[in-house]
Amino acid sequence: MRGARFGSWLALALGVLYFLVPLISTLEFSMRMKRGEYSFEAYRVVLGDPRFQQSFLYSTTLALATIVIGVLLVLPTAYIIRLRLPKLRPIVEFITLLPLVVPAIVIVFGYLRIYNSSSFLPMTASARATDLLLTFGYVTLSLPYMYRAVDSGLRAIDVRTLTEAAESLGAGWPTILFRVILPNVRSAILSGAFLTFAIVIGEFVFASLLNRPAFGPYLQLVGANRAYEPAALAIIAFLVTWACMGLIQVFGRGTRASRPSL
Amino acid sequence: MRRSFPLAWLGLLPFLVFAILFLLLPTAYLVIGSIQDPAGNFTLGNIAQLFQPNILSAYWISIRISAASAIIGGLLGFLLAYAVVLGGLPAWIRPTLLTFSGVASNFAGIPLAFAFLATLGRTGLVTWLLFTYFGFNLYATGFNLLSFWGLTLTYLYFQIPLMVLILTPALDGLKKEWREASAILGASSWQYWRYIALPVLWPSILGTVLLLFANSFGAVATAYALTGSSLNIVTILLYAQIRGDVLHDPHLGYALALGMIVITGLSNGAYLWLRARSERWLR
């Protein structure tokens, strides 16, 4: 038993080493911009770069749009499947898992072929239309995570009773869906939303191939041309990811605490 | 209730239309295009052309990198998950590791490439430390971050945490009673693992390794930021093909995409099947 515990510590130590060394190296590298001293110069340069601000704002906007569209699409679907059409569950679940099966680069390849400027739906003809196509692409990418988050949220509440109670009080379906069901699965939706945000904010392939000025292509550009700024950007990206995951935990815990009062 | 049935179908319509337009149709277009010649006639010629050395080697190196990072990541992830669930470590380590795994499994793409360049690149910290304090020149050994092992080592950064996240609940599912019952019947620790724990766990382990395989097979951004186009993996080749038709044959590009769908489809399909199997035991 003592040997087993030693093995566990060893595995953990190696894991910590492997996971922390790149972070420490990146942090150290990002602070080496001024010769002979450690400074936050690279961060100052990056954060002051107007293209950083524009592309970050652009990707943030797209991520928020992705979350809104994703919720509007997934919540009614998951609700109907759970309450009225459980027979269709395998089909809908299969569709929501497809974006894990078909690589993102293949999906965007299809978009470029189907929605080019001479097609029946020329969504790459103007910048605004391409933004919309990119957002839809991100909704597709986040579908597996969003659907699973919302569906597990619905599983945890009594959908049928809530619906019948609302119906007997005269509520129509928009009221039921958005004023009764939605507040009850809020934390599940938030965890799906933060995960979506973490995925969209640094996404590269879709944005690059659709030629939009998102954060991912900006990262690639800086990486190809600069020395210290990429390391600073990696640290920033890591903090953003950490914040998203932290918020998921905070809101996930919030539900458990508030459930008895429902 | 009967009245609401067509209404329910109507409610599914937005989702179905969306899925058809932005998921099924684009994929189907490529699949159909891959078995057509430019005039639109049926042909298997595009698929046959995939077997030229340059494309075959791209698939092969992608498969090797994905397999290596999936198997090594699976093994190390399993050991880590085992250590925190059953290894007798202090209780606070487990939530810390799981939170970190959630972050690291999503820390992929271009920033990950930057982090590894700062670590093991030619001017990276570890490269420098090894040289300054141990007199060990990493790059003189033939190591290169822009290579098979470099990319594999980088991919492990999101592969290991993903394995930890999926396997921790599976290890939790091993009931203490099974171990006690087998001990009472005189089984050794080895026999317990060989005849009880591993048969219950193997669908989860194998399934997750397949998921990891597909996960790195479809990855583009890390490899692109790390290697530019110097490493000929299939996603980089497809990226170049989409950008500039480097194969000089659009339909061959579709076939390239079809090959990727087949490979990730097979491994993910097997993962989903194995997951359904493992759920029988691990409730």
Coordinates of C-alpha atoms in Angstrom, one line a residue:
Chain A
M1 CA 0.0 0.0 0.0
R2 CA 2.9 2.3 0.8
G3 CA 4.3 1.6 -2.7
A4 CA 1.0 2.4 -4.3
R5 CA 0.9 5.8 -2.5
F6 CA 4.5 6.5 -3.6
G7 CA 3.4 5.7 -7.2
S8 CA 0.5 8.2 -6.9
W9 CA 2.7 10.9 -5.7
L10 CA 5.2 10.2 -8.5
A11 CA 2.4 10.3 -11.1
L12 CA 1.1 13.6 -9.7
A13 CA 4.6 15.1 -9.5
L14 CA 5.3 14.3 -13.1
G15 CA 1.9 15.6 -14.1
V16 CA 2.5 18.9 -12.2
L17 CA 6.0 19.2 -13.8
Y18 CA 4.6 18.6 -17.3
F19 CA 1.7 21.1 -16.9
L20 CA 3.4 23.8 -15.0
V21 CA 6.8 24.1 -16.8
P22 CA 5.3 25.3 -20.1
L23 CA 3.2 27.9 -18.2
I24 CA 6.2 29.1 -16.2
S25 CA 8.4 29.2 -19.4
T26 CA 5.8 31.2 -21.3
L27 CA 5.4 33.6 -18.4
E28 CA 9.2 34.0 -18.1
F29 CA 9.5 34.4 -21.9
S30 CA 6.8 37.0 -22.1
M31 CA 8.6 39.2 -19.6
R32 CA 12.0 39.2 -21.3
M33 CA 11.2 41.9 -23.9
K34 CA 13.4 44.5 -22.3
R35 CA 17.0 43.4 -22.3
G36 CA 18.5 42.6 -19.0
E37 CA 15.4 42.9 -16.8
Y38 CA 11.9 41.4 -16.3
S39 CA 9.1 43.7 -17.4
F40 CA 5.5 43.6 -18.6
E41 CA 6.5 45.5 -21.7
A42 CA 5.2 42.7 -24.1
Y43 CA 1.8 43.0 -22.4
R44 CA 1.8 46.7 -22.7
V45 CA 2.6 46.5 -26.4
V46 CA 0.0 43.8 -27.0
L47 CA -2.8 45.4 -25.0
G48 CA -2.1 48.8 -26.6
D49 CA -2.2 47.3 -30.2
P50 CA -5.4 48.5 -31.8
R51 CA -5.6 45.3 -33.8
F52 CA -5.6 43.3 -30.6
Q53 CA -8.5 45.3 -29.3
Q54 CA -10.4 45.2 -32.5
S55 CA -10.0 41.4 -33.0
F56 CA -10.7 40.6 -29.4
L57 CA -13.8 42.7 -29.5
Y58 CA -14.9 41.1 -32.7
S59 CA -14.4 37.6 -31.4
T60 CA -16.2 38.5 -28.1
T61 CA -19.2 39.9 -30.0
L62 CA -19.3 36.8 -32.2
A63 CA -19.1 34.6 -29.1
L64 CA -22.0 36.4 -27.5
A65 CA -24.1 36.1 -30.7
T66 CA -23.1 32.4 -30.9
I67 CA -24.3 31.8 -27.3
V68 CA -27.7 33.6 -27.9
I69 CA -28.4 31.8 -31.1
G70 CA -27.2 28.5 -29.6
V71 CA -29.5 28.8 -26.7
L72 CA -32.5 29.9 -28.8
L73 CA -31.9 26.9 -31.0
V74 CA -31.0 24.3 -28.4
L75 CA -33.4 25.1 -25.5
P76 CA -36.7 24.6 -27.4
T77 CA -35.3 21.5 -29.1
A78 CA -34.1 19.8 -25.9
Y79 CA -37.4 20.8 -24.2
I80 CA -39.6 19.3 -27.0
I81 CA -37.5 16.2 -27.1
R82 CA -37.8 15.7 -23.4
L83 CA -41.5 16.4 -23.1
R84 CA -43.2 15.6 -26.4
L85 CA -41.0 13.6 -28.8
P86 CA -38.7 11.4 -26.8
K87 CA -38.8 9.0 -29.8
L88 CA -36.6 11.4 -31.8
R89 CA -34.0 11.7 -29.0
P90 CA -31.5 9.3 -30.7
I91 CA -31.7 11.3 -34.0
V92 CA -31.3 14.7 -32.4
E93 CA -28.5 13.5 -30.1
F94 CA -26.7 12.0 -33.1
I95 CA -26.9 15.4 -35.0
T96 CA -25.6 17.3 -32.0
L97 CA -22.6 14.9 -31.7
L98 CA -21.8 15.2 -35.5
P99 CA -19.6 18.3 -35.1
L100 CA -17.2 16.0 -33.0
V101 CA -17.2 13.5 -35.8
V102 CA -16.8 15.9 -38.8
P103 CA -13.6 18.0 -38.3
A104 CA -14.1 21.7 -38.2
I105 CA -11.9 22.2 -41.2
V106 CA -14.2 19.9 -43.2
I107 CA -17.3 21.8 -42.2
V108 CA -15.9 25.1 -43.2
F109 CA -14.7 23.6 -46.5
G110 CA -18.3 22.7 -47.1
Y111 CA -19.4 26.2 -46.3
L112 CA -17.0 27.7 -48.8
R113 CA -18.3 25.4 -51.5
I114 CA -22.0 25.8 -50.8
Y115 CA -22.3 29.4 -49.7
N116 CA -19.8 31.0 -52.2
S117 CA -20.9 34.2 -54.0
S118 CA -22.4 32.3 -57.0
S119 CA -24.5 29.9 -54.9
F120 CA -28.2 29.9 -54.0
L121 CA -27.4 31.4 -50.7
P122 CA -24.4 33.6 -51.2
M123 CA -23.4 34.1 -47.6
T124 CA -19.8 34.9 -48.4
A125 CA -20.7 37.8 -50.7
S126 CA -20.5 40.5 -48.1
A127 CA -18.7 41.0 -44.8
R128 CA -21.9 41.1 -42.8
A129 CA -23.2 37.9 -44.4
T130 CA -19.9 36.2 -43.7
D131 CA -20.0 37.3 -40.1
L132 CA -23.4 35.6 -39.9
L133 CA -22.0 32.4 -41.6
L134 CA -19.1 32.4 -39.1
T135 CA -21.5 32.8 -36.2
F136 CA -23.6 29.9 -37.5
G137 CA -20.4 27.9 -37.9
Y138 CA -19.5 28.6 -34.2
V139 CA -23.1 27.6 -33.2
T140 CA -22.4 24.3 -35.0
L141 CA -19.1 23.8 -33.3
S142 CA -20.6 24.4 -29.8
L143 CA -23.7 22.3 -30.5
P144 CA -22.3 19.1 -28.7
Y145 CA -21.5 21.1 -25.6
M146 CA -24.5 23.3 -25.5
Y147 CA -27.0 20.5 -26.1
R148 CA -25.5 18.3 -23.4
A149 CA -25.4 21.2 -20.9
V150 CA -29.0 22.2 -21.5
D151 CA -30.2 18.6 -21.6
S152 CA -28.6 17.7 -18.3
G153 CA -30.1 20.9 -16.9
L154 CA -33.6 19.8 -18.0
R155 CA -33.0 16.3 -16.6
A156 CA -32.4 17.8 -13.2
I157 CA -35.8 19.6 -13.0
D158 CA -39.4 18.3 -13.3
V159 CA -40.2 19.7 -16.8
R160 CA -43.6 18.1 -17.0
T161 CA -44.9 19.5 -13.7
L162 CA -43.5 22.9 -14.4
T163 CA -45.1 22.9 -17.8
E164 CA -48.5 21.7 -16.6
A165 CA -48.5 24.2 -13.7
A166 CA -47.7 27.1 -16.1
E167 CA -50.3 25.9 -18.6
S168 CA -53.0 25.7 -16.0
L169 CA -52.2 29.3 -15.1
G170 CA -52.8 30.2 -18.8
A171 CA -49.2 30.6 -20.0
G172 CA -48.5 30.3 -23.7
W173 CA -45.4 28.5 -25.0
P174 CA -43.1 31.5 -25.1
T175 CA -43.9 32.2 -21.5
I176 CA -43.4 28.6 -20.5
L177 CA -40.1 28.3 -22.3
F178 CA -38.5 31.6 -21.5
R179 CA -40.0 32.6 -18.1
V180 CA -40.5 29.2 -16.5
I181 CA -38.1 26.7 -18.0
L182 CA -35.2 29.0 -18.8
P183 CA -34.7 30.5 -15.3
N184 CA -34.7 26.9 -13.9
V185 CA -31.9 25.7 -16.2
R186 CA -30.0 29.0 -16.0
S187 CA -26.9 27.5 -14.5
A188 CA -26.7 24.7 -17.0
I189 CA -27.1 27.3 -19.8
L190 CA -24.4 29.4 -18.3
S191 CA -21.9 26.6 -18.1
G192 CA -22.6 25.8 -21.8
A193 CA -22.2 29.5 -22.6
F194 CA -18.8 29.8 -20.9
L195 CA -17.5 26.7 -22.6
T196 CA -18.8 28.1 -25.9
F197 CA -17.0 31.4 -25.1
A198 CA -13.7 29.6 -24.4
I199 CA -14.0 27.7 -27.7
V200 CA -15.0 30.6 -29.9
I201 CA -12.6 33.3 -28.6
G202 CA -9.4 31.7 -29.9
E203 CA -10.9 29.7 -32.8
F204 CA -8.6 29.9 -35.9
V205 CA -9.7 27.6 -38.8
F206 CA -13.2 29.0 -39.4
A207 CA -12.2 32.6 -39.1
S208 CA -9.1 32.2 -41.1
L209 CA -10.7 30.4 -44.0
L210 CA -13.7 32.7 -44.1
N211 CA -11.2 35.6 -44.0
R212 CA -12.7 37.5 -41.0
P213 CA -10.6 39.6 -38.6
A214 CA -11.1 37.4 -35.5
F215 CA -8.8 36.9 -32.5
G216 CA -7.5 33.5 -33.8
P217 CA -6.1 34.8 -37.1
Y218 CA -4.6 37.8 -35.2
L219 CA -2.8 35.4 -32.9
Q220 CA -1.4 33.5 -35.8
L221 CA -0.2 36.8 -37.4
V222 CA 1.5 37.9 -34.3
G223 CA 3.1 34.5 -33.8
A224 CA 4.6 34.6 -37.3
N225 CA 6.1 38.1 -36.9
R226 CA 6.9 38.8 -33.3
A227 CA 9.1 37.2 -30.6
Y228 CA 7.8 38.1 -27.1
E229 CA 4.2 39.2 -27.8
P230 CA 3.0 35.7 -28.6
A231 CA 4.1 34.5 -25.2
A232 CA 2.2 37.4 -23.6
L233 CA -0.9 36.5 -25.7
A234 CA -0.6 32.8 -24.7
I235 CA -0.7 33.9 -21.0
I236 CA -3.7 36.2 -21.7
A237 CA -5.5 33.3 -23.5
F238 CA -4.8 31.0 -20.7
L239 CA -6.3 33.4 -18.2
V240 CA -9.4 33.9 -20.3
T241 CA -9.8 30.1 -20.5
W242 CA -9.3 29.8 -16.8
A243 CA -11.9 32.6 -16.1
C244 CA -14.4 30.7 -18.3
M245 CA -13.9 27.4 -16.5
G246 CA -13.9 29.2 -13.1
L247 CA -17.2 30.8 -13.9
I248 CA -18.7 27.4 -14.9
Q249 CA -17.7 26.1 -11.5
V250 CA -19.1 29.1 -9.6
F251 CA -22.5 28.9 -11.4
G252 CA -22.5 25.1 -11.2
R253 CA -22.1 25.3 -7.5
G254 CA -24.8 28.0 -7.3
T255 CA -27.5 25.6 -8.5
R256 CA -26.8 22.9 -6.0
A257 CA -27.0 25.5 -3.2
S258 CA -30.2 27.0 -4.5
R259 CA -32.0 23.8 -5.4
P260 CA -33.8 23.1 -2.1
S261 CA -35.4 26.5 -2.2
L262 CA -37.1 25.8 -5.6
Chain B
M1 CA -52.4 16.6 -26.0
R2 CA -53.1 15.3 -29.5
R3 CA -53.5 18.9 -30.7
S4 CA -50.0 19.8 -29.7
F5 CA -48.3 17.1 -31.6
P6 CA -47.9 18.9 -35.0
L7 CA -47.0 21.9 -32.9
A8 CA -44.1 20.0 -31.3
W9 CA -42.8 19.0 -34.7
L10 CA -43.0 22.7 -35.7
G11 CA -40.9 23.5 -32.7
L12 CA -38.2 21.2 -33.9
L13 CA -38.1 22.8 -37.3
P14 CA -35.6 25.6 -36.6
F15 CA -33.1 23.1 -35.2
L16 CA -33.6 20.7 -38.1
V17 CA -33.3 23.4 -40.7
F18 CA -30.2 24.8 -39.0
A19 CA -28.6 21.3 -38.8
I20 CA -29.4 20.6 -42.5
L21 CA -28.1 24.0 -43.7
F22 CA -24.9 24.3 -41.6
L23 CA -23.9 20.8 -40.8
L24 CA -25.5 18.0 -43.0
L25 CA -25.6 19.8 -46.4
P26 CA -22.0 21.1 -46.3
T27 CA -20.7 17.6 -45.3
A28 CA -22.9 15.9 -47.9
Y29 CA -21.7 18.3 -50.6
L30 CA -18.1 17.3 -50.0
V31 CA -18.9 13.6 -49.8
I32 CA -20.8 13.6 -53.0
G33 CA -18.2 15.8 -54.7
S34 CA -15.5 13.3 -53.8
I35 CA -17.2 10.6 -55.9
Q36 CA -17.8 12.8 -58.9
D37 CA -15.6 14.0 -61.7
P38 CA -15.6 17.7 -62.7
A39 CA -18.4 16.9 -65.2
G40 CA -20.6 15.5 -62.5
N41 CA -20.3 11.8 -63.4
F42 CA -19.8 9.1 -60.8
T43 CA -16.2 8.1 -60.3
L44 CA -14.0 6.4 -57.8
G45 CA -11.0 8.1 -59.4
N46 CA -10.6 10.8 -56.8
I47 CA -10.5 8.3 -54.0
A48 CA -8.0 6.2 -55.9
Q49 CA -5.8 9.3 -56.3
L50 CA -5.6 9.6 -52.6
F51 CA -3.1 6.8 -52.7
Q52 CA -0.3 8.9 -54.2
P53 CA 2.8 9.0 -52.0
N54 CA 2.5 12.7 -51.0
I55 CA -1.1 12.4 -49.7
L56 CA -0.6 9.0 -48.2
S57 CA 2.3 10.2 -46.2
A58 CA 0.2 13.2 -45.0
Y59 CA -2.5 10.8 -43.7
W60 CA 0.1 8.4 -42.3
I61 CA 2.0 11.1 -40.2
S62 CA -1.4 12.5 -39.0
I63 CA -2.4 9.0 -37.9
R64 CA 0.9 8.4 -36.2
I65 CA 0.8 11.6 -34.3
S66 CA -2.8 11.2 -33.3
A67 CA -2.2 7.6 -32.2
A68 CA 0.9 8.4 -30.3
S69 CA -0.7 11.4 -28.5
A70 CA -3.9 9.4 -27.8
I71 CA -2.1 6.3 -26.4
I72 CA 0.5 8.1 -24.4
G73 CA -2.1 10.7 -23.3
G74 CA -4.5 7.9 -22.4
L75 CA -1.9 6.1 -20.4
L76 CA -0.7 9.1 -18.4
G77 CA -4.2 10.4 -18.0
F78 CA -5.3 7.1 -16.6
L79 CA -2.4 7.1 -14.1
L80 CA -3.2 10.6 -13.0
A81 CA -6.9 9.8 -12.6
Y82 CA -6.0 6.6 -10.8
A83 CA -3.7 8.5 -8.5
V84 CA -6.3 11.1 -7.4
V85 CA -9.3 8.6 -7.2
L86 CA -7.7 5.5 -5.6
G87 CA -4.1 6.5 -4.8
G88 CA -4.7 7.8 -1.3
L89 CA -3.6 11.4 -2.0
P90 CA -4.9 14.3 0.1
A91 CA -8.5 15.2 -0.7
W92 CA -7.8 18.7 -1.9
I93 CA -5.7 17.5 -4.8
R94 CA -8.7 16.0 -6.7
P95 CA -10.8 19.1 -7.3
T96 CA -7.7 21.1 -8.0
L97 CA -6.6 18.6 -10.7
L98 CA -10.1 18.4 -12.2
T99 CA -10.4 22.2 -12.4
F100 CA -7.0 22.4 -14.0
S101 CA -7.8 19.6 -16.4
G102 CA -11.0 21.5 -17.5
V103 CA -8.8 24.5 -18.3
A104 CA -5.9 22.6 -20.0
S105 CA -8.2 20.5 -22.1
N106 CA -9.6 23.7 -23.6
F107 CA -6.2 25.4 -23.8
A108 CA -5.5 24.3 -27.3
G109 CA -5.0 26.0 -30.7
I110 CA -2.6 28.8 -31.3
P111 CA -1.8 29.9 -27.7
L112 CA -0.7 26.3 -26.9
A113 CA 1.8 26.4 -29.8
F114 CA 3.1 29.7 -28.4
A115 CA 3.5 28.2 -24.9
F116 CA 5.6 25.3 -26.2
L117 CA 7.7 27.5 -28.4
A118 CA 8.5 29.5 -25.3
T119 CA 9.4 26.2 -23.5
L120 CA 11.1 23.9 -26.0
G121 CA 11.7 26.2 -28.9
R122 CA 15.3 27.1 -29.9
T123 CA 15.2 30.0 -27.4
G124 CA 12.8 28.4 -25.0
L125 CA 13.4 28.3 -21.2
V126 CA 13.8 24.5 -20.9
T127 CA 16.2 24.4 -23.9
W128 CA 18.2 27.2 -22.4
L129 CA 18.2 25.7 -18.9
L130 CA 19.4 22.4 -20.2
F131 CA 22.2 24.0 -22.1
T132 CA 23.3 26.4 -19.4
Y133 CA 23.2 24.2 -16.3
F134 CA 23.6 20.7 -17.7
G135 CA 25.6 21.4 -20.9
F136 CA 23.0 19.5 -22.8
N137 CA 22.2 20.8 -26.2
L138 CA 18.6 19.6 -26.9
Y139 CA 18.7 20.6 -30.6
A140 CA 22.0 18.8 -31.2
T141 CA 20.2 15.5 -30.4
G142 CA 18.0 16.0 -33.5
F143 CA 15.0 17.1 -31.4
N144 CA 12.8 19.7 -33.1
L145 CA 9.6 21.1 -31.8
L146 CA 8.4 21.2 -35.5
S147 CA 8.5 17.4 -35.8
F148 CA 6.6 14.2 -35.0
W149 CA 7.7 14.1 -31.3
G150 CA 7.5 17.9 -30.9
L151 CA 3.9 17.9 -32.0
T152 CA 3.0 14.8 -30.0
L153 CA 4.5 16.3 -26.9
T154 CA 2.5 19.5 -27.5
Y155 CA -0.8 17.7 -28.1
L156 CA -0.4 15.8 -24.8
Y157 CA -1.1 19.1 -23.1
F158 CA -4.8 18.8 -24.0
Q159 CA -5.0 15.0 -24.4
I160 CA -3.9 14.1 -20.9
P161 CA -6.4 16.4 -19.1
L162 CA -9.3 15.2 -21.4
M163 CA -8.5 11.6 -20.4
V164 CA -8.4 12.6 -16.7
L165 CA -11.8 14.4 -17.0
I166 CA -13.5 11.4 -18.6
L167 CA -11.9 8.6 -16.6
T168 CA -12.3 10.1 -13.1
P169 CA -16.0 9.4 -13.0
A170 CA -15.4 5.9 -14.5
L171 CA -12.9 5.1 -11.7
D172 CA -15.4 6.5 -9.2
G173 CA -17.8 3.9 -10.6
L174 CA -15.7 1.0 -9.3
K175 CA -17.6 -0.1 -6.3
K176 CA -15.7 -0.7 -3.1
E177 CA -17.7 -3.9 -2.5
W178 CA -16.2 -5.5 -5.6
R179 CA -12.7 -5.1 -4.3
E180 CA -13.8 -6.3 -0.8
A181 CA -15.7 -9.3 -2.2
S182 CA -12.8 -10.4 -4.3
A183 CA -10.4 -10.0 -1.4
I184 CA -12.6 -12.1 0.8
L185 CA -12.6 -14.8 -1.9
G186 CA -8.8 -14.7 -1.8
A187 CA -8.1 -12.7 -4.9
S188 CA -4.8 -10.8 -5.1
S189 CA -4.6 -7.2 -6.2
W190 CA -3.5 -8.4 -9.7
Q191 CA -6.4 -10.8 -10.0
Y192 CA -8.8 -8.0 -8.9
W193 CA -7.5 -5.7 -11.7
R194 CA -7.3 -8.5 -14.3
Y195 CA -10.7 -10.1 -13.8
I196 CA -12.9 -7.3 -12.3
A197 CA -11.7 -3.7 -12.6
L198 CA -10.2 -3.8 -16.1
P199 CA -13.1 -5.7 -17.7
V200 CA -15.4 -3.1 -16.3
L201 CA -13.2 -0.2 -17.3
W202 CA -11.8 -1.2 -20.7
P203 CA -14.7 0.2 -22.7
S204 CA -14.2 3.6 -21.1
I205 CA -10.4 3.5 -21.5
L206 CA -10.5 2.3 -25.1
G207 CA -13.4 4.6 -26.0
T208 CA -11.7 7.6 -24.6
V209 CA -8.4 6.8 -26.3
L210 CA -10.4 6.7 -29.6
L211 CA -11.9 10.1 -28.7
L212 CA -8.4 11.5 -28.1
F213 CA -7.3 10.1 -31.4
A214 CA -10.1 11.9 -33.3
N215 CA -9.5 15.0 -31.2
S216 CA -5.9 15.4 -32.4
F217 CA -6.6 14.1 -35.9
G218 CA -8.8 17.0 -36.7
A219 CA -6.7 19.7 -35.0
V220 CA -5.3 22.4 -37.2
A221 CA -4.4 25.5 -35.4
T222 CA -1.7 24.2 -33.0
A223 CA 0.2 22.5 -35.8
Y224 CA -0.2 25.4 -38.1
A225 CA 1.1 28.0 -35.6
L226 CA 3.9 25.6 -34.6
T227 CA 5.2 24.4 -37.9
G228 CA 3.7 26.8 -40.5
S229 CA 3.4 24.3 -43.4
S230 CA 6.7 22.5 -42.9
L231 CA 5.1 19.4 -41.4
N232 CA 3.0 17.6 -44.0
I233 CA 0.0 16.5 -41.9
V234 CA -3.4 16.0 -43.5
T235 CA -5.2 18.9 -41.9
I236 CA -2.4 21.3 -43.0
L237 CA -2.6 19.8 -46.5
L238 CA -6.3 20.3 -46.5
Y239 CA -5.9 23.9 -45.2
A240 CA -3.5 24.7 -48.0
Q241 CA -5.8 23.0 -50.5
I242 CA -8.8 25.1 -49.4
R243 CA -6.7 28.3 -49.5
G244 CA -5.1 27.8 -52.9
D245 CA -6.0 24.4 -54.5
V246 CA -2.4 23.1 -54.1
L247 CA -3.5 19.7 -55.4
H248 CA -4.8 21.4 -58.6
D249 CA -7.9 19.3 -58.5
P250 CA -10.9 20.5 -56.4
H251 CA -12.5 17.0 -56.4
L252 CA -9.3 15.5 -55.0
G253 CA -9.7 18.1 -52.2
Y254 CA -13.2 16.7 -51.5
A255 CA -11.8 13.2 -51.4
L256 CA -9.1 14.4 -48.9
A257 CA -11.9 15.7 -46.7
L258 CA -13.9 12.4 -47.1
G259 CA -10.9 10.5 -45.9
M260 CA -10.7 12.6 -42.8
I261 CA -14.5 12.1 -42.1
V262 CA -14.1 8.4 -42.5
I263 CA -11.2 8.2 -40.1
T264 CA -12.7 10.5 -37.4
G265 CA -16.1 8.9 -38.0
L266 CA -14.8 5.4 -37.4
S267 CA -12.9 6.3 -34.2
N268 CA -15.7 8.5 -32.8
G269 CA -18.4 6.0 -33.8
A270 CA -16.5 3.3 -31.9
Y271 CA -16.1 5.7 -29.0
L272 CA -19.9 6.3 -28.7
W273 CA -20.6 2.6 -29.0
L274 CA -18.1 1.8 -26.3
R275 CA -19.4 4.6 -24.1
A276 CA -22.9 3.0 -24.3
R277 CA -21.4 -0.3 -23.3
S278 CA -19.5 1.1 -20.3
E279 CA -22.6 2.8 -19.0
R280 CA -24.2 -0.6 -18.3
W281 CA -21.8 -1.1 -15.4
L282 CA -20.9 2.4 -14.3
R283 CA -24.2 3.8 -13.1

